Amino acid sequence: MMALVTGLLLIPVLDQALKFFVLFRLGSRSVPLGRMGKLQVVQTQIWMARTPRSLNLMVLWTLWILGACALIAVSSLAPSCGWFAGVLVGGSLSHGIESSSRGWICDYVCLRFWPAFNIADVAITVGACGLAGRLILMTKALG
């Protein structure tokens, strides 16, 4: 459970701090990363942005609470999944906070071969893949 709480708290703090730094330092400029791409602020919206703002926030936080409760239940039944569940919930919490406060999400890593992303996106991806992989391994070991 400690791993889940650590990921839940650490990812939003790191993500929001880095976004603040990038927004403050870069603004509308970009920094080249050579042949790979560039660092540039890109404003994106989550899929719920098409709904009215009040409904959007209510749905967003209801879904987040339901998902977080499900992941807490999984990590309490399978403690080895705690870190993956923590970074998954932490990344989604960071996106929820940002969508609620700004109305958009700040992505800043723009690779030539991939859509723009940020630390919360990486945390969500690593958490989901790690959680799925760990649960698959556990079910194979059980049966």
XYZ file of N, CA and C in Angstrom:
429
model
N 0.830 -1.198 0.000
C 0.000 0.000 0.000
C 0.876 1.263 0.000
N 2.044 1.171 0.614
C 2.941 2.327 0.663
C 3.418 2.714 -0.742
N 3.665 1.712 -1.590
C 4.084 1.992 -2.965
C 2.984 2.723 -3.720
N 1.745 2.333 -3.526
C 0.619 2.983 -4.187
C 0.528 4.444 -3.761
N 0.614 4.701 -2.481
C 0.512 6.071 -1.967
C 1.692 6.912 -2.462
N 2.875 6.323 -2.491
C 4.052 7.051 -2.971
C 3.876 7.463 -4.429
N 3.460 6.529 -5.281
C 3.229 6.852 -6.682
C 2.114 7.867 -6.853
N 1.066 7.714 -6.066
C -0.083 8.619 -6.132
C 0.320 10.052 -5.810
N 1.233 10.232 -4.870
C 1.661 11.579 -4.483
C 2.830 12.097 -5.308
N 3.760 11.212 -5.637
C 4.979 11.629 -6.317
C 4.748 12.060 -7.763
N 3.985 11.309 -8.508
C 3.797 11.607 -9.941
C 3.131 12.973 -10.157
N 2.005 13.292 -9.482
C 1.423 14.624 -9.723
C 2.355 15.765 -9.337
N 3.103 15.611 -8.253
C 4.019 16.679 -7.837
C 5.116 16.879 -8.884
N 5.745 15.782 -9.316
C 6.793 15.887 -10.339
C 6.248 16.428 -11.656
N 5.113 15.902 -12.076
C 4.522 16.308 -13.353
C 4.149 17.789 -13.342
N 3.452 18.230 -12.317
C 3.020 19.635 -12.271
C 4.199 20.586 -12.102
N 5.221 20.184 -11.328
C 6.412 21.029 -11.172
C 7.148 21.181 -12.498
N 7.306 20.083 -13.223
C 7.989 20.156 -14.507
C 7.177 20.956 -15.527
N 5.862 20.815 -15.503
C 5.018 21.601 -16.408
C 5.114 23.088 -16.098
N 5.144 23.436 -14.814
C 5.301 24.835 -14.425
C 6.624 25.380 -14.952
N 7.683 24.585 -14.782
C 8.997 24.997 -15.260
C 9.009 25.168 -16.776
N 8.444 24.206 -17.496
C 8.419 24.263 -18.957
C 7.590 25.456 -19.435
N 6.416 25.655 -18.836
C 5.577 26.800 -19.241
C 6.272 28.123 -18.939
N 6.955 28.205 -17.810
C 7.631 29.431 -17.404
C 8.847 29.708 -18.285
N 9.644 28.674 -18.555
C 10.894 28.848 -19.289
C 10.719 28.871 -20.806
N 9.871 27.986 -21.318
C 9.739 27.886 -22.771
C 8.729 28.861 -23.338
N 7.574 28.946 -22.692
C 6.508 29.773 -23.253
C 6.136 29.273 -24.634
N 6.282 30.117 -25.634
C 5.928 29.716 -27.005
C 7.159 29.268 -27.813
N 8.330 29.280 -27.181
C 9.551 28.844 -27.881
C 9.654 27.322 -27.882
N 10.608 26.801 -28.613
C 10.877 25.361 -28.604
C 12.381 25.133 -28.493
N 12.733 23.966 -27.962
C 14.133 23.584 -27.823
C 14.347 22.324 -28.660
N 15.257 22.365 -29.622
C 15.456 21.187 -30.469
C 16.102 20.035 -29.689
N 15.690 18.824 -30.021
C 16.279 17.608 -29.463
C 17.030 16.839 -30.553
N 17.558 17.567 -31.497
C 18.264 16.936 -32.612
C 17.283 16.293 -33.572
N 17.658 15.132 -34.075
C 16.829 14.437 -35.045
C 15.586 13.810 -34.414
N 15.555 13.723 -33.089
C 14.446 13.077 -32.395
C 13.175 13.925 -32.372
N 13.319 15.239 -32.237
C 12.143 16.095 -32.129
C 12.480 17.381 -31.412
N 11.593 17.810 -30.510
C 11.814 19.072 -29.799
C 11.004 19.099 -28.510
N 11.378 20.005 -27.630
C 10.577 20.334 -26.457
C 9.774 21.568 -26.812
N 8.477 21.466 -26.700
C 7.600 22.584 -27.059
C 6.276 22.393 -26.324
N 5.723 23.476 -25.822
C 4.440 23.407 -25.134
C 3.336 23.162 -26.156
N 2.563 22.110 -25.923
C 1.428 21.774 -26.778
C 0.205 21.657 -25.879
N -0.830 22.421 -26.167
C -2.064 22.358 -25.384
C -2.975 21.289 -25.967
N -3.336 20.318 -25.145
C -4.249 19.262 -25.586
C -5.410 19.160 -24.612
N -6.498 18.581 -25.066
C -7.665 18.394 -24.216
C -7.989 16.908 -24.132
N -8.567 16.518 -23.002
C -8.984 15.135 -22.858
C -10.292 14.927 -23.611
N -10.675 13.685 -23.808
C -11.855 13.360 -24.622
C -13.140 13.945 -24.062
N -13.196 14.218 -22.760
C -14.425 14.757 -22.167
C -14.583 16.252 -22.401
N -13.634 16.868 -23.100
C -13.696 18.312 -23.327
C -14.877 18.710 -24.202
N -15.486 17.759 -24.889
C -16.622 18.063 -25.758
C -17.926 18.258 -24.987
N -17.943 17.889 -23.710
C -19.149 18.049 -22.899
C -19.131 19.415 -22.224
N -20.291 19.909 -21.751
C -20.303 21.180 -21.020
C -19.381 21.113 -19.802
N -18.757 22.213 -19.440
C -17.723 22.260 -18.394
C -18.184 21.660 -17.075
N -19.389 21.973 -16.592
C -19.837 21.453 -15.291
C -20.013 19.940 -15.347
N -20.590 19.427 -16.420
C -20.746 17.989 -16.585
C -19.379 17.329 -16.748
N -18.504 17.992 -17.475
C -17.164 17.492 -17.709
C -16.443 17.230 -16.388
N -16.447 18.192 -15.485
C -15.753 18.045 -14.208
C -16.405 16.978 -13.330
N -17.709 16.927 -13.325
C -18.397 15.927 -12.515
C -18.082 14.515 -13.021
N -18.143 14.321 -14.311
C -17.844 13.012 -14.903
C -16.373 12.669 -14.685
N -15.497 13.630 -14.910
C -14.067 13.412 -14.742
C -13.734 12.892 -13.350
N -14.204 13.586 -12.328
C -13.848 13.198 -10.960
C -14.593 11.954 -10.496
N -15.802 11.726 -10.994
C -16.516 10.486 -10.665
C -15.774 9.289 -11.239
N -15.369 9.382 -12.499
C -14.614 8.295 -13.125
C -13.265 8.099 -12.446
N -12.616 9.192 -12.067
C -11.320 9.070 -11.412
C -11.461 8.357 -10.065
N -12.460 8.730 -9.282
C -12.670 8.099 -7.975
C -12.987 6.610 -8.138
N -13.836 6.274 -9.093
C -14.164 4.861 -9.330
C -12.927 4.069 -9.755
N -12.161 4.621 -10.666
C -10.936 3.953 -11.122
C -9.910 3.819 -10.018
N -9.748 4.873 -9.228
C -8.787 4.824 -8.123
C -9.202 3.774 -7.093
N -10.487 3.700 -6.783
C -10.966 2.683 -5.832
C -10.723 1.273 -6.358
N -10.953 1.071 -7.647
C -10.705 -0.248 -8.242
C -9.223 -0.603 -8.164
N -8.352 0.349 -8.451
C -6.917 0.078 -8.400
C -6.418 -0.119 -6.972
N -7.017 0.567 -6.019
C -6.664 0.347 -4.615
C -7.067 -1.060 -4.199
N -8.231 -1.502 -4.651
C -8.676 -2.865 -4.349
C -7.734 -3.896 -4.961
N -7.332 -3.684 -6.200
C -6.402 -4.610 -6.856
C -5.069 -4.650 -6.116
N -4.563 -3.491 -5.738
C -3.256 -3.467 -5.071
C -3.322 -4.012 -3.648
N -4.494 -3.974 -3.027
C -4.597 -4.588 -1.696
C -4.697 -6.114 -1.808
N -5.279 -6.607 -2.897
C -5.337 -8.052 -3.123
C -4.009 -8.588 -3.667
N -3.321 -7.780 -4.429
C -2.026 -8.170 -5.008
C -1.017 -7.069 -4.709
N -0.385 -7.098 -3.527
C 0.514 -6.016 -3.122
C 1.666 -5.743 -4.086
N 2.063 -6.740 -4.882
C 3.154 -6.520 -5.833
C 2.738 -5.579 -6.961
N 1.468 -5.285 -7.082
C 0.959 -4.368 -8.113
C 0.869 -2.929 -7.612
N 1.241 -2.691 -6.370
C 1.052 -1.376 -5.754
C 1.736 -0.233 -6.470
N 3.003 -0.427 -6.854
C 3.723 0.659 -7.515
C 3.096 0.991 -8.867
N 2.742 -0.047 -9.649
C 2.121 0.190 -10.950
C 0.771 0.894 -10.784
N -0.015 0.455 -9.818
C -1.307 1.107 -9.561
C -1.095 2.543 -9.110
N -0.075 2.784 -8.305
C 0.208 4.131 -7.805
C 0.578 5.106 -8.900
N 1.466 4.691 -9.822
C 1.849 5.618 -10.892
C 0.707 5.817 -11.891
N -0.109 4.782 -12.080
C -1.277 4.914 -12.961
C -2.275 5.911 -12.376
N -2.590 5.764 -11.107
C -3.524 6.682 -10.451
C -2.907 8.079 -10.330
N -1.609 8.147 -10.035
C -0.939 9.448 -9.926
C -0.924 10.211 -11.239
N -0.653 9.520 -12.341
C -0.661 10.173 -13.651
C -2.043 10.671 -14.026
N -3.050 9.850 -13.739
C -4.417 10.287 -14.063
C -4.867 11.419 -13.140
N -4.408 11.397 -11.886
C -4.723 12.506 -10.971
C -4.110 13.803 -11.473
N -2.876 13.732 -11.958
C -2.223 14.929 -12.480
C -2.987 15.495 -13.671
N -3.442 14.631 -14.572
C -4.244 15.092 -15.714
C -5.577 15.662 -15.237
N -6.192 15.042 -14.245
C -7.461 15.544 -13.719
C -7.320 16.926 -13.108
N -6.262 17.100 -12.324
C -6.010 18.410 -11.697
C -5.802 19.475 -12.768
N -5.013 19.139 -13.758
C -4.714 20.108 -14.810
C -5.929 20.428 -15.668
N -6.709 19.419 -16.014
C -7.917 19.651 -16.808
C -8.925 20.486 -16.035
N -9.009 20.264 -14.734
C -9.950 21.031 -13.904
C -9.511 22.476 -13.742
N -8.210 22.698 -13.589
C -7.752 24.060 -13.324
C -7.542 24.886 -14.596
N -6.932 24.301 -15.636
C -6.631 25.043 -16.858
C -7.636 24.824 -17.972
N -8.258 23.645 -17.974
C -9.135 23.290 -19.080
C -8.394 22.606 -20.214
N -7.088 22.448 -20.070
C -6.265 21.771 -21.062
C -5.074 21.131 -20.358
N -4.389 20.263 -21.097
C -3.223 19.569 -20.566
C -1.997 20.050 -21.323
N -0.919 20.289 -20.591
C 0.335 20.743 -21.184
C 1.206 19.529 -21.511
N 1.347 19.232 -22.791
C 2.314 18.232 -23.243
C 3.525 19.000 -23.742
N 4.716 18.429 -23.616
C 5.903 19.191 -23.994
C 6.983 18.389 -24.705
N 6.944 17.079 -24.680
C 7.929 16.295 -25.435
C 7.298 15.959 -26.788
N 7.869 16.501 -27.848
C 7.337 16.304 -29.201
C 8.370 15.543 -30.021
N 8.180 14.237 -30.130
C 9.073 13.423 -30.943
C 8.536 13.369 -32.363
N 9.398 13.208 -33.316
C 8.983 13.197 -34.722
C 8.075 12.020 -35.041
N 8.211 10.945 -34.313
C 7.488 9.715 -34.630
C 6.387 9.381 -33.622
N 6.037 10.315 -32.727
C 5.064 10.023 -31.677
C 4.307 11.292 -31.325
N 3.048 11.180 -30.901
C 2.321 12.385 -30.453
C 2.984 13.010 -29.220
N 2.745 14.283 -28.994
C 3.307 14.988 -27.835
C 2.844 14.322 -26.542
N 3.722 14.318 -25.528
C 3.393 13.692 -24.249
C 4.120 14.379 -23.111
N 3.837 13.941 -21.881
C 4.454 14.484 -20.675
C 4.693 13.353 -19.666
N 5.147 13.689 -18.475
C 5.463 12.664 -17.463
C 4.210 11.904 -17.032
N 3.093 12.575 -16.911
C 1.859 11.885 -16.506
C 1.465 10.836 -17.544
N 1.639 11.140 -18.820
C 1.350 10.163 -19.872
C 2.249 8.941 -19.752
N 3.527 9.178 -19.476
C 4.469 8.069 -19.299
C 4.071 7.237 -18.081
N 3.690 7.906 -16.995
C 3.288 7.192 -15.775
C 2.041 6.344 -16.022
N 1.070 6.893 -16.729
C -0.159 6.143 -17.033
C 0.172 4.913 -17.882
N 1.014 5.098 -18.887
C 1.379 3.987 -19.770
C 2.169 2.914 -19.024
N 3.178 3.323 -18.273
C 3.983 2.365 -17.506
C 3.121 1.660 -16.464
N 2.268 2.416 -15.780
C 1.398 1.816 -14.770
C 0.429 0.811 -15.357
N -0.202 1.158 -16.475
C -1.173 0.247 -17.099
C -0.490 -1.003 -17.646
N 0.626 -0.829 -18.345
C 1.339 -1.990 -18.900
C 1.920 -2.866 -17.791
N 2.513 -2.235 -16.778
C 3.078 -2.996 -15.669
C 2.018 -3.734 -14.883
N 0.901 -3.093 -14.648
C -0.200 -3.719 -13.916
C -0.764 -4.894 -14.704
N -0.981 -4.701 -15.982
C -1.495 -5.790 -16.827
C -0.504 -6.953 -16.874
N 0.771 -6.640 -17.069
C 1.784 -7.688 -17.112
C 1.900 -8.448 -15.804
N 1.886 -7.725 -14.713
C 1.988 -8.361 -13.387
C 0.773 -9.238 -13.113
N -0.412 -8.766 -13.452
C -1.615 -9.573 -13.227
C -1.632 -10.815 -14.123
N -1.144 -10.699 -15.346
C -1.055 -11.868 -16.231
C -0.093 -12.900 -15.651
N 1.056 -12.438 -15.189
C 2.027 -13.355 -14.563
C 1.451 -14.024 -13.319
N 0.706 -13.255 -12.545
C 0.109 -13.829 -11.323
C -0.946 -14.884 -11.651
N -1.758 -14.627 -12.672
C -2.788 -15.612 -13.026
C -2.166 -16.865 -13.617
N -1.070 -16.728 -14.361
C -0.374 -17.912 -14.881
C 0.232 -18.719 -13.742
N 0.752 -18.042 -12.728
C 1.357 -18.751 -11.596
C 0.305 -19.468 -10.767
N -0.901 -18.912 -10.703
C -1.975 -19.524 -9.911
C -2.626 -20.718 -10.633
N -2.699 -20.633 -11.932
C -3.492 -21.662 -12.597
C -2.772 -22.351 -13.659
